[in-house]
Amino acid sequence: MRLGVLDIGSNTGHLLVVDAHDGSAPLPASSHKQRLRLAEHLDEHGAVTDDGVAALTAFTAEAVAVAEDKGCEEMLPFATSAVRDAVNSEEVLTHVARETGVEIPVLSGEDEARLTFLAVRRWFGWSAGRLAVFDIGGGSLEIAGGTSELPDVAWSLPLGAARLARGHFADGPADAGSLRALRRTIRAEIARDAGLLLRAGPPHRAAATSKTFRSLARICGAAPSDDGPLVPRTLALDTLRARLPELVGLSVEELAGLPGVSASRAHQIVPGALVAEACMDIFDLAELEICPWALREGVILERIDRLGEDPSARSRPGA
């Protein structure tokens, strides 16, 4: 069947159209995306602004039209941390449903981590053994680990690259004192529950997913995206740590000129790098393998699994 996966993220709205069949990997057929930057369209009270609501509504309507044109039998919409954490999330989603007819469920942070873990597990397979997965999104950081397809532990932290950029880099590059304070905050947040993952012992394989990790890996020498998803890519702690002082000293325009960095996300590179470095350091990981599958693929895979169990099943992601 052809599915349309509508991902309302903290940075981007993305409709991924895939051909999905039980027992086969989902095959991408079409992609339609738009920069929404909902994590940065929040007012001082934590509410999505009118501009943010208008952008989300317009994109959802566009996505419906594209999905219909591409022959999608079913739409799987979901929203993540930017909508989840907004104080007016219910009002925003009610407005979108009224204007477009699309009811968008909000995934919990734990479900984000769980579904991302499922995607990474399927990509690397059972030979990965005890697997640890890290995902830096726009609004949150997800961490999960385990030996099965369902993680033994999964949690979410408010350490997304867009969130940190908005809170600490809105006025330009931070000074040394501010950077040190931010680094301390990030590490304290991650370390607080690190034992959930560490008590099972070191992972046999550690992986990272998301645009932030992919960009950092490219900056640190990984193969470009044009080489295809099957080319192995890693992010090494020593290399990232060596590049960090340089990244901190670059302007947003200079960051945007680095390989793998888009102009729209350049301001998120430094906070994202601080989070990535902290993850590898605190969990004692010399490197992370970059996985091309992430949350969207996890949603698709869960839906395919339920299709195999019951072809008439219709369910929401994360349910």
Tab-separated table of C-alpha atoms in Angstrom:
chain	number	residue	atom	x	y	z
A	1	MET	CA	0.000	0.000	0.000
A	2	ARG	CA	1.084	3.593	-0.491
A	3	LEU	CA	1.337	5.610	2.723
A	4	GLY	CA	1.845	9.287	3.347
A	5	VAL	CA	3.771	9.997	6.555
A	6	LEU	CA	3.210	13.559	7.722
A	7	ASP	CA	5.941	14.541	10.177
A	8	ILE	CA	5.419	17.872	11.942
A	9	GLY	CA	8.825	18.408	13.496
A	10	SER	CA	10.345	21.271	15.416
A	11	ASN	CA	12.244	22.475	12.350
A	12	THR	CA	10.472	21.091	9.318
A	13	GLY	CA	7.163	19.767	8.090
A	14	HIS	CA	7.804	16.709	5.935
A	15	LEU	CA	5.453	14.508	3.960
A	16	LEU	CA	7.180	11.273	2.968
A	17	VAL	CA	5.276	9.067	0.534
A	18	VAL	CA	6.333	5.423	0.652
A	19	ASP	CA	5.302	2.114	-0.832
A	20	ALA	CA	4.935	-0.236	2.133
A	21	HIS	CA	4.552	-3.996	2.058
A	22	ASP	CA	4.733	-6.567	4.814
A	23	GLY	CA	8.171	-8.171	4.907
A	24	SER	CA	9.847	-5.494	2.776
A	25	ALA	CA	11.685	-2.282	3.528
A	26	PRO	CA	9.563	0.827	2.866
A	27	LEU	CA	10.408	2.302	-0.533
A	28	PRO	CA	10.358	6.132	-0.704
A	29	ALA	CA	8.273	7.354	-3.626
A	30	SER	CA	8.015	11.106	-3.052
A	31	SER	CA	8.980	13.794	-0.560
A	32	HIS	CA	7.479	17.189	0.151
A	33	LYS	CA	8.898	19.382	2.888
A	34	GLN	CA	8.797	22.920	4.150
A	35	ARG	CA	10.730	24.804	6.807
A	36	LEU	CA	8.313	25.587	9.673
A	37	ARG	CA	10.732	26.238	12.565
A	38	LEU	CA	7.947	25.769	15.096
A	39	ALA	CA	10.488	25.508	17.924
A	40	GLU	CA	11.371	29.122	17.178
A	41	HIS	CA	7.796	30.297	16.520
A	42	LEU	CA	6.982	30.466	20.229
A	43	ASP	CA	6.091	33.579	22.180
A	44	GLU	CA	7.378	34.471	25.633
A	45	HIS	CA	4.681	32.294	27.214
A	46	GLY	CA	5.600	29.183	25.210
A	47	ALA	CA	2.648	29.369	22.821
A	48	VAL	CA	2.916	28.815	19.068
A	49	THR	CA	2.486	32.234	17.445
A	50	ASP	CA	-0.169	33.115	14.886
A	51	ASP	CA	2.497	32.972	12.184
A	52	GLY	CA	3.481	29.500	13.304
A	53	VAL	CA	-0.129	28.298	13.307
A	54	ALA	CA	-0.705	29.751	9.832
A	55	ALA	CA	2.444	28.064	8.476
A	56	LEU	CA	1.504	24.708	9.987
A	57	THR	CA	-2.057	24.896	8.669
A	58	ALA	CA	-0.948	25.856	5.161
A	59	PHE	CA	1.643	23.094	5.016
A	60	THR	CA	-0.826	20.468	6.251
A	61	ALA	CA	-3.291	21.482	3.525
A	62	GLU	CA	-0.491	21.238	0.938
A	63	ALA	CA	0.480	17.819	2.253
A	64	VAL	CA	-3.087	16.546	1.883
A	65	ALA	CA	-3.143	17.661	-1.742
A	66	VAL	CA	0.247	16.086	-2.481
A	67	ALA	CA	-0.744	12.818	-0.777
A	68	GLU	CA	-3.914	12.652	-2.867
A	69	ASP	CA	-1.997	13.394	-6.067
A	70	LYS	CA	0.521	10.641	-5.278
A	71	GLY	CA	-2.202	8.077	-4.641
A	72	CYS	CA	-1.778	7.571	-0.902
A	73	GLU	CA	-4.285	5.192	0.623
A	74	GLU	CA	-3.628	6.371	4.136
A	75	MET	CA	-2.030	9.311	5.928
A	76	LEU	CA	0.007	8.800	9.109
A	77	PRO	CA	0.364	12.244	10.693
A	78	PHE	CA	2.238	13.013	13.887
A	79	ALA	CA	3.765	15.969	15.697
A	80	THR	CA	6.774	16.036	18.002
A	81	SER	CA	8.234	18.232	20.721
A	82	ALA	CA	7.544	21.743	19.376
A	83	VAL	CA	3.804	21.080	19.356
A	84	ARG	CA	3.927	18.760	22.363
A	85	ASP	CA	5.540	21.403	24.572
A	86	ALA	CA	3.543	24.395	23.373
A	87	VAL	CA	1.091	25.694	25.967
A	88	ASN	CA	-1.565	26.105	23.261
A	89	SER	CA	-0.981	22.783	21.503
A	90	GLU	CA	-4.623	21.687	21.807
A	91	GLU	CA	-5.879	24.920	20.267
A	92	VAL	CA	-3.294	24.739	17.473
A	93	LEU	CA	-4.196	21.182	16.511
A	94	THR	CA	-7.931	21.894	16.736
A	95	HIS	CA	-7.453	24.793	14.314
A	96	VAL	CA	-5.454	22.629	11.900
A	97	ALA	CA	-8.087	19.867	12.016
A	98	ARG	CA	-10.898	22.341	11.414
A	99	GLU	CA	-9.158	23.951	8.438
A	100	THR	CA	-7.669	20.844	6.796
A	101	GLY	CA	-9.594	17.844	8.087
A	102	VAL	CA	-6.367	16.282	9.403
A	103	GLU	CA	-6.189	15.324	13.063
A	104	ILE	CA	-2.528	15.257	14.060
A	105	PRO	CA	-1.684	13.115	17.091
A	106	VAL	CA	1.214	14.220	19.266
A	107	LEU	CA	3.873	11.657	20.052
A	108	SER	CA	5.244	11.564	23.571
A	109	GLY	CA	8.994	11.885	23.989
A	110	GLU	CA	9.178	8.240	24.999
A	111	ASP	CA	7.296	7.199	21.845
A	112	GLU	CA	9.676	9.268	19.722
A	113	ALA	CA	12.611	7.431	21.269
A	114	ARG	CA	10.874	4.049	20.970
A	115	LEU	CA	9.954	4.412	17.298
A	116	THR	CA	13.363	5.790	16.367
A	117	PHE	CA	14.966	2.831	18.133
A	118	LEU	CA	12.753	0.444	16.130
A	119	ALA	CA	13.925	2.035	12.869
A	120	VAL	CA	17.601	1.840	13.825
A	121	ARG	CA	17.254	-1.750	15.028
A	122	ARG	CA	15.702	-2.776	11.707
A	123	TRP	CA	18.421	-0.951	9.767
A	124	PHE	CA	21.351	-2.586	11.579
A	125	GLY	CA	19.599	-5.869	12.406
A	126	TRP	CA	20.027	-8.303	15.275
A	127	SER	CA	23.792	-8.450	14.790
A	128	ALA	CA	23.940	-5.027	16.465
A	129	GLY	CA	23.412	-6.756	19.822
A	130	ARG	CA	22.821	-4.341	22.672
A	131	LEU	CA	22.031	-1.138	20.810
A	132	ALA	CA	22.133	2.487	21.976
A	133	VAL	CA	20.427	5.170	19.897
A	134	PHE	CA	20.684	8.967	20.086
A	135	ASP	CA	18.546	11.447	18.142
A	136	ILE	CA	18.984	15.230	18.338
A	137	GLY	CA	15.848	16.861	16.995
A	138	GLY	CA	14.864	20.490	16.868
A	139	GLY	CA	13.134	20.490	20.224
A	140	SER	CA	14.412	17.442	22.071
A	141	LEU	CA	17.073	14.772	22.447
A	142	GLU	CA	15.892	11.168	22.450
A	143	ILE	CA	17.923	8.342	23.974
A	144	ALA	CA	17.060	4.644	23.879
A	145	GLY	CA	18.800	1.338	24.387
A	146	GLY	CA	18.142	-2.369	24.492
A	147	THR	CA	18.603	-5.806	22.986
A	148	SER	CA	15.204	-6.262	21.330
A	149	GLU	CA	13.075	-4.311	18.837
A	150	LEU	CA	11.452	-2.538	21.753
A	151	PRO	CA	14.007	-0.608	23.787
A	152	ASP	CA	14.559	-1.543	27.402
A	153	VAL	CA	14.901	2.166	28.215
A	154	ALA	CA	13.758	5.217	26.278
A	155	TRP	CA	13.501	8.838	27.300
A	156	SER	CA	13.455	12.384	25.978
A	157	LEU	CA	15.223	15.558	27.131
A	158	PRO	CA	14.560	19.221	26.210
A	159	LEU	CA	17.921	19.519	24.456
A	160	GLY	CA	16.952	19.975	20.817
A	161	ALA	CA	19.284	22.026	18.619
A	162	ALA	CA	16.616	24.579	17.644
A	163	ARG	CA	15.430	24.973	21.235
A	164	LEU	CA	18.969	25.615	22.478
A	165	ALA	CA	19.724	27.968	19.588
A	166	ARG	CA	16.627	30.010	20.362
A	167	GLY	CA	17.385	30.132	24.074
A	168	HIS	CA	21.139	30.763	23.975
A	169	PHE	CA	22.163	32.029	20.526
A	170	ALA	CA	19.275	34.305	19.536
A	171	ASP	CA	21.512	37.364	19.703
A	172	GLY	CA	24.473	35.795	17.909
A	173	PRO	CA	27.479	33.747	19.071
A	174	ALA	CA	27.680	33.184	22.814
A	175	ASP	CA	30.695	34.313	24.820
A	176	ALA	CA	33.021	31.882	26.600
A	177	GLY	CA	31.203	32.150	29.919
A	178	SER	CA	27.797	31.521	28.370
A	179	LEU	CA	29.111	28.561	26.391
A	180	ARG	CA	30.590	27.018	29.508
A	181	ALA	CA	27.298	27.459	31.379
A	182	LEU	CA	25.351	25.914	28.504
A	183	ARG	CA	27.787	23.002	28.303
A	184	ARG	CA	27.373	22.405	32.035
A	185	THR	CA	23.564	22.487	31.738
A	186	ILE	CA	23.526	20.056	28.817
A	187	ARG	CA	25.780	17.581	30.576
A	188	ALA	CA	23.848	17.725	33.822
A	189	GLU	CA	20.577	17.017	31.959
A	190	ILE	CA	22.036	14.026	30.127
A	191	ALA	CA	23.945	12.633	33.105
A	192	ARG	CA	20.906	12.757	35.414
A	193	ASP	CA	19.369	9.610	33.896
A	194	ALA	CA	22.438	8.153	32.173
A	195	GLY	CA	22.372	5.184	34.513
A	196	LEU	CA	19.187	3.959	32.841
A	197	LEU	CA	21.294	3.050	29.823
A	198	LEU	CA	24.644	2.400	31.467
A	199	ARG	CA	23.546	-0.109	34.086
A	200	ALA	CA	23.043	-2.761	31.382
A	201	GLY	CA	26.688	-2.416	30.378
A	202	PRO	CA	28.334	-0.828	27.347
A	203	PRO	CA	26.379	-1.175	24.093
A	204	HIS	CA	27.671	-3.441	21.367
A	205	ARG	CA	26.727	-0.760	18.866
A	206	ALA	CA	25.926	2.934	19.272
A	207	ALA	CA	24.084	4.840	16.579
A	208	ALA	CA	22.856	8.346	15.919
A	209	THR	CA	20.167	9.658	13.646
A	210	SER	CA	18.749	13.044	12.646
A	211	LYS	CA	19.822	15.947	10.469
A	212	THR	CA	21.985	17.411	13.244
A	213	PHE	CA	24.077	14.255	13.628
A	214	ARG	CA	24.323	13.833	9.849
A	215	SER	CA	25.541	17.415	9.452
A	216	LEU	CA	28.125	17.015	12.217
A	217	ALA	CA	29.370	13.764	10.693
A	218	ARG	CA	29.731	15.461	7.301
A	219	ILE	CA	31.628	18.381	8.865
A	220	CYS	CA	33.943	15.844	10.473
A	221	GLY	CA	34.681	14.052	7.204
A	222	ALA	CA	31.854	11.585	6.565
A	223	ALA	CA	30.755	10.854	3.005
A	224	PRO	CA	28.283	13.283	1.394
A	225	SER	CA	24.613	12.368	1.099
A	226	ASP	CA	24.987	12.025	-2.697
A	227	ASP	CA	26.993	8.835	-2.095
A	228	GLY	CA	23.775	7.149	-0.964
A	229	PRO	CA	22.400	5.740	2.313
A	230	LEU	CA	24.349	2.473	2.209
A	231	VAL	CA	27.759	4.123	2.615
A	232	PRO	CA	28.919	3.720	6.258
A	233	ARG	CA	29.211	7.018	8.109
A	234	THR	CA	30.473	7.714	11.610
A	235	LEU	CA	30.973	10.646	13.953
A	236	ALA	CA	34.119	10.303	16.073
A	237	LEU	CA	34.320	12.016	19.453
A	238	ASP	CA	37.970	13.024	19.044
A	239	THR	CA	37.295	14.627	15.663
A	240	LEU	CA	34.213	16.487	16.863
A	241	ARG	CA	36.019	17.691	19.969
A	242	ALA	CA	38.888	18.979	17.826
A	243	ARG	CA	36.501	20.848	15.525
A	244	LEU	CA	34.367	22.423	18.251
A	245	PRO	CA	36.585	25.480	18.951
A	246	GLU	CA	36.548	26.269	15.242
A	247	LEU	CA	32.772	25.892	14.999
A	248	VAL	CA	32.237	28.157	18.002
A	249	GLY	CA	34.343	30.854	16.361
A	250	LEU	CA	32.474	30.874	13.035
A	251	SER	CA	29.644	33.212	12.090
A	252	VAL	CA	26.290	31.783	11.008
A	253	GLU	CA	27.186	32.610	7.408
A	254	GLU	CA	30.478	30.761	7.720
A	255	LEU	CA	28.779	27.772	9.348
A	256	ALA	CA	26.324	27.662	6.437
A	257	GLY	CA	29.283	27.282	4.086
A	258	LEU	CA	30.453	24.061	5.712
A	259	PRO	CA	29.750	20.746	3.964
A	260	GLY	CA	26.439	19.191	4.976
A	261	VAL	CA	25.092	22.357	6.644
A	262	SER	CA	22.011	24.118	5.281
A	263	ALA	CA	21.583	27.853	5.722
A	264	SER	CA	18.325	27.323	7.612
A	265	ARG	CA	20.018	25.162	10.273
A	266	ALA	CA	23.449	26.778	10.478
A	267	HIS	CA	22.591	28.553	13.748
A	268	GLN	CA	21.833	25.144	15.314
A	269	ILE	CA	25.203	23.552	14.589
A	270	VAL	CA	27.070	24.734	17.709
A	271	PRO	CA	24.373	23.786	20.242
A	272	GLY	CA	23.861	20.508	18.395
A	273	ALA	CA	27.598	19.810	18.553
A	274	LEU	CA	27.642	20.469	22.297
A	275	VAL	CA	24.823	17.942	22.797
A	276	ALA	CA	26.477	15.348	20.549
A	277	GLU	CA	29.829	15.709	22.323
A	278	ALA	CA	28.140	15.366	25.713
A	279	CYS	CA	26.295	12.196	24.657
A	280	MET	CA	29.460	10.485	23.477
A	281	ASP	CA	31.498	11.629	26.464
A	282	ILE	CA	28.993	10.760	29.184
A	283	PHE	CA	28.190	7.356	27.687
A	284	ASP	CA	31.888	6.697	26.958
A	285	LEU	CA	31.429	6.251	23.205
A	286	ALA	CA	34.407	6.840	20.934
A	287	GLU	CA	32.135	7.140	17.906
A	288	LEU	CA	28.554	6.937	16.723
A	289	GLU	CA	27.403	5.233	13.544
A	290	ILE	CA	25.037	7.376	11.516
A	291	CYS	CA	21.789	5.606	10.653
A	292	PRO	CA	19.747	6.908	7.686
A	293	TRP	CA	16.496	5.649	9.184
A	294	ALA	CA	14.852	7.591	11.990
A	295	LEU	CA	11.455	8.448	13.458
A	296	ARG	CA	9.496	8.562	10.200
A	297	GLU	CA	10.722	5.108	9.243
A	298	GLY	CA	9.847	3.851	12.719
A	299	VAL	CA	6.265	5.056	12.269
A	300	ILE	CA	6.114	3.356	8.872
A	301	LEU	CA	7.585	0.094	10.143
A	302	GLU	CA	5.152	-0.080	13.042
A	303	ARG	CA	2.284	0.476	10.614
A	304	ILE	CA	3.605	-2.246	8.276
A	305	ASP	CA	3.865	-4.645	11.210
A	306	ARG	CA	0.217	-4.060	12.054
A	307	LEU	CA	-0.710	-4.484	8.407
A	308	GLY	CA	0.868	-7.931	8.528
A	309	GLU	CA	-1.071	-8.817	11.666
A	310	ASP	CA	-4.403	-7.516	10.340
A	311	PRO	CA	-4.747	-6.065	6.812
A	312	SER	CA	-7.819	-4.116	7.900
A	313	ALA	CA	-6.039	-2.494	10.846
A	314	ARG	CA	-6.062	1.266	11.006
A	315	SER	CA	-4.180	2.872	13.884
A	316	ARG	CA	-2.324	6.012	14.805
A	317	PRO	CA	1.463	6.097	15.237
A	318	GLY	CA	2.571	5.640	18.805
A	319	ALA	CA	-0.749	4.150	19.887
